[in-house]
Amino acid sequence: MDWITTVDHKKIAILYLWAGGLFFGIGGLEAILIRIQLIKPMNTFLDAQTFNELITMHGTTMIFLGVMPVIFALMNAVIPLQIGARDVAFPFLNSLGFWTFLFGGLLLNLSWVMGGAPDAGWTAYTPLSGKGYSASHGVDFYTIGLQIAGLGTLIGGINFLATIITMRAPGMSFMRMPMFAWATFITSAIILFAFPAVTVGLVLLTFDRILDANFFNVAGGGNPVLWQHIFWIFGHPEVYILILPAFGIISEVIPTFSRKRLFGYSSMVFATILIAFLGFMVWAHHMFTTGLGPVANALFSVSTMLIAVPTGIKIFNWLFTMWGGQVRFTTPNLFAAGFIPTFTMGGVTGVMLASAPADFQFHDTYFVVAHFHYVIVGGLVLGLFAGLHYWWPKMFGRMLSESLGKWTFWTFIIGFHLTFFVQHFLGLMGMQRRVFTYLPNQQFDTLNLVSTVGAFLMGVGMIIFLVNVFLTSRRPADAPEDPWEDGRTLEWTIPSPPPEYNFKQTPLVRGLDAFWKEKMAGHKGMTPAEPVGPIHMPSATILPFLMSVGIFIAGLGFMFSRDEFSSSIMSFLFNNYIVTALGLLITFGSMLMRSLFDDHGWHIEPEELEGR
Amino acid sequence: MMKTWQAGKRLLPMTAALGLLLAGCGREDLSVLRPQGPVAESSYGLMKLSITIMIVVLLIVFSIAAYVWIRFRRKKDQDEIPKQVEGSFKLEVLWTVIPLILVIVLAIPTVKVVFAAGNDHSDDKDAIKVKVTGHQYWWEFEYTDYGITTAQDLIIPTGKHIAFELSTKDVLHSFWVPSLAGKMDTNPDGTVNRFSFSAPNEGVYRGKCAELCGPSHGFMEFKVKSVSGEAFDKWVASMKAPESVMPEDPVLAEKFKSQCLTCHAIGSMPASPVAPSLTGIGSRESVAGILLNDDTREDGAPVLENLKTWLHDPQSVKPGNKMPNPKDKGLSDEEIDGIAEFLAGYTLD
């Protein structure tokens, strides 16, 4: 019950982590099934329809329900601590964001048991995703599930923007903010502009499918290429929503374990902003083969290539952070070290893809599959592993096992390169992506086998990590405040895990890497910026949970509103929008409760604070 | 065209070495890395240039990384605090400018080739104009200047520009012959795409659909058969004046007419919008695009055998396709075999 009603950012972080981990596991299983099917030519392990459902759900689940929540988990766990705040700006909304994400994700995955998962690819290109060619409810689950989950992401993004703008500790100017906080800030800004675009697209597609509208229907005057523009206007910034937090994590981990401040901090900030800006300018490079014409292709080619410049700045700044330092290869830093060459490889193939005439050959082949897995798995997932191992003691008060961590790293990264490096060549040799099988004697066989073996090795790495988490959870919570000994930022000045109010006294920040600065000045901790006084805390509430349940029910009701059921009661309930109305009633009722009943929260008194 | 260009020249030795290495990859009739025509060649040139630049970048990053990891590893008794360097304006400018130069080096030939690839030859009198229509899961080729329509095998004369006009009858597909040219999407009417390629050498090239289009997307293959000019003219002539062939057995002929020709076109019949034309199907490279009519290869079989495989259960060959099972249409096994034999023998000279 405590977990359902909590509004504490640290607990919500843990909820995000478990839910994200669950969906990540589902997405991983889907990946393994895909690789088993492709292990040899003309394999009959899966049929074509199931395979298409698996690739669609693998992509959708991993992007929206796997990695994004883990990013949000780390942001929630760390950001208020890093900027010296007691919580996020809107704790109630934070909880609402988590529950809408979870119920959106559950709705999407319900499709597996309720008559067919979406099968039109994670990009859901029309007309294949239209009702005429995808008749099951699969794509409806996709559109409605993602609308609900996207609501949560948008709420989360706005919340972090407000938190970082308004709740920084005294003395923490923007240019003294840790890089992870910067990455979160920019990422949230991208979310604010990109997610409404996909929501609009999903609403239009829902209208087409459920209410027989004609936005993308050619016969009705619609245009299927329109969907691609809307999708990628969201979809390309989404890539940076994913990778910028990883950049932020790496920028925290490398300085800590090199015992040096981040090289070129201001150019890092500038590069992050520039990447976000350019990220919105390049969506059409996903569409070079759509027939945009030479002028558009040339412009989008060049603008895409430009992203290499700020990204290059970051890579070299990380390398020079280690230059002259004392590099310690703890598990988090091992992942950060693995990140640099791996992500660079994903980055350079990105520049190759930007060259439009060459992309005519790369597009929709395994070369592209290899490229974006190098960026998302080799970049983001390695970054998330670095961040999880790094902040685990702060989140749970327990150190993960270093030796198991190293095993995780080596099996995962070797498996990763084995899986995806060979896919570059598969693509160039003529293998298209999203094929459920392939004819023999095209020289695809060996490389596909290697790729599948690699995927299993990655799976082993994931299992070792889970074992590590399990074994760690059984040990006593005895992590010190600054477990890595060289912590530089504010989160390492308070106990692990932090008390629910985070900071007894808000710290005074006197420079970049505030904690490191105090340590170098010979101080044991931060100078407080305020006297000890009562701390105002928000009350726990079940309303966000109820609101999300309501939206979930309404979504299901709307989706099935035109179906015929075998039982007449069911038909009556759904066809008359009674289920939809009931769901909306729960949601709006909860909102009304929230508006009508003033909740002033409660206080922790100074005596209680001293008593600890 | 890239050779004339200065910065590319300096990278030439490495490009050449890389080219040799990559050329070992894949089949000549399929691989992007073994281009068989000028259009694929120009993409390949850009790929070689970009791979060369990118390998140089990777080598620099990898070596700096390896150096710092080894050189600046923390020693056991190391306790002094390293110097907290804020950054270096000069260095940061350096690694802003160098990538910028590399991007420009790649951008200039890219833009050149983009505009060259925009040349679609649709008003070139000398070009062969072909209207390509994608269907779930087969390809229709209409030669507008000759008034003939065929399916699955695109016959082209060597050396001539082929001007394509691409569209689709259902969902989006993407027309791709890796060893001849990059891919281009087939969009519905209203957003018709044009492009062009040519094949200097005779040969059969494998083509594929590259845009997810349903369950049998992976099986939506076709062949491009590049033949001499005379052979092409001869083929056009035999397509234009087809004999009106029918199975010899009148019962079978009636079945064929009433069950097959309701969807398929044959000989002089006008092309059907729903199913592939059957004219000269016995001399095609494959049945259904994926059953190869070549019994000299281990993955091939005689055309008759392939036709029987297809006709006895089309769904098991290509899941989700629109061809009804002939058995459901009231054809017996013997009749199906009879039609297969007739079709296998229906060749063009």
mmCIF file of C-alpha atoms in Angstrom, chain A residues 348-349 351-363 365 367 424-425 427-430, chain B residues 2 11 14-15 18-19 22 25 31-35 39-55 106 109-110 113 176 178 181-183:
data_model
loop_
_atom_site.group_PDB
_atom_site.id
_atom_site.type_symbol
_atom_site.label_atom_id
_atom_site.label_comp_id
_atom_site.label_asym_id
_atom_site.label_seq_id
_atom_site.Cartn_x
_atom_site.Cartn_y
_atom_site.Cartn_z
ATOM 1 C CA VAL A 348 30.364 6.977 -36.980
ATOM 2 C CA THR A 349 27.906 4.645 -38.686
ATOM 3 C CA VAL A 351 27.435 9.803 -40.049
ATOM 4 C CA MET A 352 27.697 7.179 -42.790
ATOM 5 C CA LEU A 353 23.913 6.844 -42.815
ATOM 6 C CA ALA A 354 23.580 10.598 -43.120
ATOM 7 C CA SER A 355 25.041 10.490 -46.621
ATOM 8 C CA ALA A 356 21.752 10.193 -48.530
ATOM 9 C CA PRO A 357 22.925 8.301 -51.648
ATOM 10 C CA ALA A 358 24.752 5.790 -49.479
ATOM 11 C CA ASP A 359 21.668 5.596 -47.272
ATOM 12 C CA PHE A 360 19.663 4.424 -50.285
ATOM 13 C CA GLN A 361 21.700 1.256 -49.788
ATOM 14 C CA PHE A 362 21.862 1.222 -45.956
ATOM 15 C CA HIS A 363 18.230 2.104 -45.258
ATOM 16 C CA THR A 365 18.798 -3.199 -43.891
ATOM 17 C CA PHE A 367 23.256 -2.135 -41.348
ATOM 18 C CA HIS A 424 26.722 -4.305 -40.436
ATOM 19 C CA PHE A 425 28.000 -6.808 -42.972
ATOM 20 C CA GLY A 427 23.066 -5.407 -44.271
ATOM 21 C CA LEU A 428 25.701 -4.552 -46.824
ATOM 22 C CA MET A 429 25.485 -8.042 -48.256
ATOM 23 C CA GLY A 430 21.806 -7.501 -49.017
ATOM 24 C CA MET B 2 35.145 11.343 -56.569
ATOM 25 C CA LEU B 11 42.520 8.933 -48.599
ATOM 26 C CA MET B 14 43.262 3.377 -47.744
ATOM 27 C CA THR B 15 40.058 3.522 -49.741
ATOM 28 C CA LEU B 18 39.289 -1.123 -47.932
ATOM 29 C CA GLY B 19 37.570 -1.609 -51.267
ATOM 30 C CA LEU B 22 34.954 -5.228 -48.618
ATOM 31 C CA CYS B 25 31.719 -9.692 -49.016
ATOM 32 C CA SER B 31 25.833 -7.499 -52.361
ATOM 33 C CA VAL B 32 25.983 -3.728 -51.974
ATOM 34 C CA LEU B 33 29.736 -4.161 -51.726
ATOM 35 C CA ARG B 34 30.067 -5.585 -55.238
ATOM 36 C CA PRO B 35 28.244 -2.990 -57.352
ATOM 37 C CA VAL B 39 24.256 3.974 -59.687
ATOM 38 C CA ALA B 40 25.303 1.380 -57.135
ATOM 39 C CA GLU B 41 28.900 2.337 -57.932
ATOM 40 C CA SER B 42 28.312 5.972 -56.917
ATOM 41 C CA SER B 43 26.717 4.913 -53.614
ATOM 42 C CA TYR B 44 29.624 2.555 -53.083
ATOM 43 C CA GLY B 45 32.097 5.381 -53.708
ATOM 44 C CA LEU B 46 30.478 7.450 -50.953
ATOM 45 C CA MET B 47 30.435 4.439 -48.681
ATOM 46 C CA LYS B 48 34.137 3.829 -49.190
ATOM 47 C CA LEU B 49 34.941 7.491 -48.552
ATOM 48 C CA SER B 50 32.806 7.626 -45.417
ATOM 49 C CA ILE B 51 34.089 4.308 -44.061
ATOM 50 C CA THR B 52 37.659 5.494 -44.579
ATOM 51 C CA ILE B 53 37.048 8.758 -42.718
ATOM 52 C CA MET B 54 35.219 6.928 -39.956
ATOM 53 C CA ILE B 55 37.932 4.306 -39.516
ATOM 54 C CA LEU B 106 32.002 14.025 -46.728
ATOM 55 C CA PRO B 109 30.546 14.652 -52.607
ATOM 56 C CA THR B 110 27.331 13.613 -50.843
ATOM 57 C CA VAL B 113 25.767 12.529 -55.731
ATOM 58 C CA TRP B 176 15.688 -2.537 -54.031
ATOM 59 C CA PRO B 178 21.363 -3.934 -54.036
ATOM 60 C CA ALA B 181 21.094 0.720 -57.105
ATOM 61 C CA GLY B 182 19.847 1.826 -53.724
ATOM 62 C CA LYS B 183 16.228 1.435 -52.761
#
